[in-house]
Amino acid sequence: MKFSLGPKSSDIFITIYVVLTLYVRFRFEHNNYEVSPLLSIVFGLCFVAFLWSLIKLKFLNPNWFGLFSTKNSKK
């Protein structure tokens, strides 16, 4: 039995995840650390790759807050 989040909770999880990772990146880069732009890009790609893998594994089922039509939606 696989565990997965519903569309609404997936959207909320993704939103919180994006806000927290942006906060961590900005906080880390602006605290007198010498962070190169390449390292910043690598951090961002790692955060996005983790999120992408959760979606590919069907743990997250985003609905994108209803912005895009889904295959099962009725007109």
Short mmCIF file of C-alpha atoms in Angstrom, two decimals:
data_model
loop_
_atom_site.label_atom_id
_atom_site.label_comp_id
_atom_site.label_asym_id
_atom_site.label_seq_id
_atom_site.Cartn_x
_atom_site.Cartn_y
_atom_site.Cartn_z
CA MET A 1 0.00 0.00 0.00
CA LYS A 2 1.46 3.29 -1.10
CA PHE A 3 0.94 6.43 0.90
CA SER A 4 0.02 9.53 -1.08
CA LEU A 5 -1.38 12.94 -0.36
CA GLY A 6 -4.54 14.26 -1.94
CA PRO A 7 -4.54 17.12 -4.43
CA LYS A 8 -5.32 19.89 -1.92
CA SER A 9 -2.83 18.72 0.68
CA SER A 10 -0.21 18.23 -2.05
CA ASP A 11 -0.68 21.83 -3.17
CA ILE A 12 -0.30 23.05 0.41
CA PHE A 13 2.78 20.88 0.97
CA ILE A 14 4.42 22.15 -2.23
CA THR A 15 3.68 25.76 -1.35
CA ILE A 16 5.16 25.42 2.14
CA TYR A 17 8.16 23.50 0.75
CA VAL A 18 8.91 26.19 -1.86
CA VAL A 19 8.61 29.04 0.66
CA LEU A 20 10.82 27.27 3.21
CA THR A 21 13.51 26.33 0.68
CA LEU A 22 13.61 29.89 -0.67
CA TYR A 23 13.92 31.18 2.88
CA VAL A 24 16.77 28.75 3.61
CA ARG A 25 18.60 29.69 0.41
CA PHE A 26 18.28 33.44 0.99
CA ARG A 27 19.24 33.11 4.63
CA PHE A 28 22.27 30.94 3.82
CA GLU A 29 23.47 33.19 0.99
CA HIS A 30 23.15 36.50 2.85
CA ASN A 31 24.85 35.59 6.15
CA ASN A 32 28.40 36.59 5.25
CA TYR A 33 29.07 33.28 3.52
CA GLU A 34 30.96 33.30 0.27
CA VAL A 35 28.44 31.41 -1.85
CA SER A 36 29.16 31.26 -5.56
CA PRO A 37 26.31 31.54 -8.06
CA LEU A 38 27.04 27.98 -9.23
CA LEU A 39 26.57 26.63 -5.70
CA SER A 40 23.30 28.53 -5.42
CA ILE A 41 22.08 26.97 -8.65
CA VAL A 42 23.08 23.50 -7.41
CA PHE A 43 21.14 24.04 -4.17
CA GLY A 44 18.08 25.13 -6.14
CA LEU A 45 18.31 22.15 -8.49
CA CYS A 46 18.60 19.75 -5.55
CA PHE A 47 15.49 21.20 -3.93
CA VAL A 48 13.56 21.00 -7.20
CA ALA A 49 14.81 17.45 -7.92
CA PHE A 50 13.53 16.30 -4.51
CA LEU A 51 10.12 17.80 -5.20
CA TRP A 52 10.06 16.34 -8.72
CA SER A 53 10.91 12.87 -7.38
CA LEU A 54 8.04 13.02 -4.87
CA ILE A 55 5.64 13.87 -7.70
CA LYS A 56 7.04 11.12 -9.96
CA LEU A 57 6.71 8.56 -7.15
CA LYS A 58 3.04 9.59 -6.86
CA PHE A 59 3.50 10.63 -3.23
CA LEU A 60 2.36 14.12 -4.21
CA ASN A 61 -0.61 14.60 -6.52
CA PRO A 62 -0.69 18.32 -7.22
CA ASN A 63 -3.77 19.97 -8.65
CA TRP A 64 -1.91 23.29 -9.04
CA PHE A 65 -4.77 24.99 -7.15
CA GLY A 66 -7.13 24.29 -10.06
CA LEU A 67 -5.21 26.43 -12.55
CA PHE A 68 -4.83 23.69 -15.14
CA SER A 69 -7.51 21.33 -16.36
CA THR A 70 -7.07 17.70 -15.50
CA LYS A 71 -7.86 14.63 -17.59
CA ASN A 72 -10.77 13.65 -15.34
CA SER A 73 -12.44 17.06 -15.17
CA LYS A 74 -15.90 17.43 -16.70
CA LYS A 75 -16.85 20.50 -18.70
#
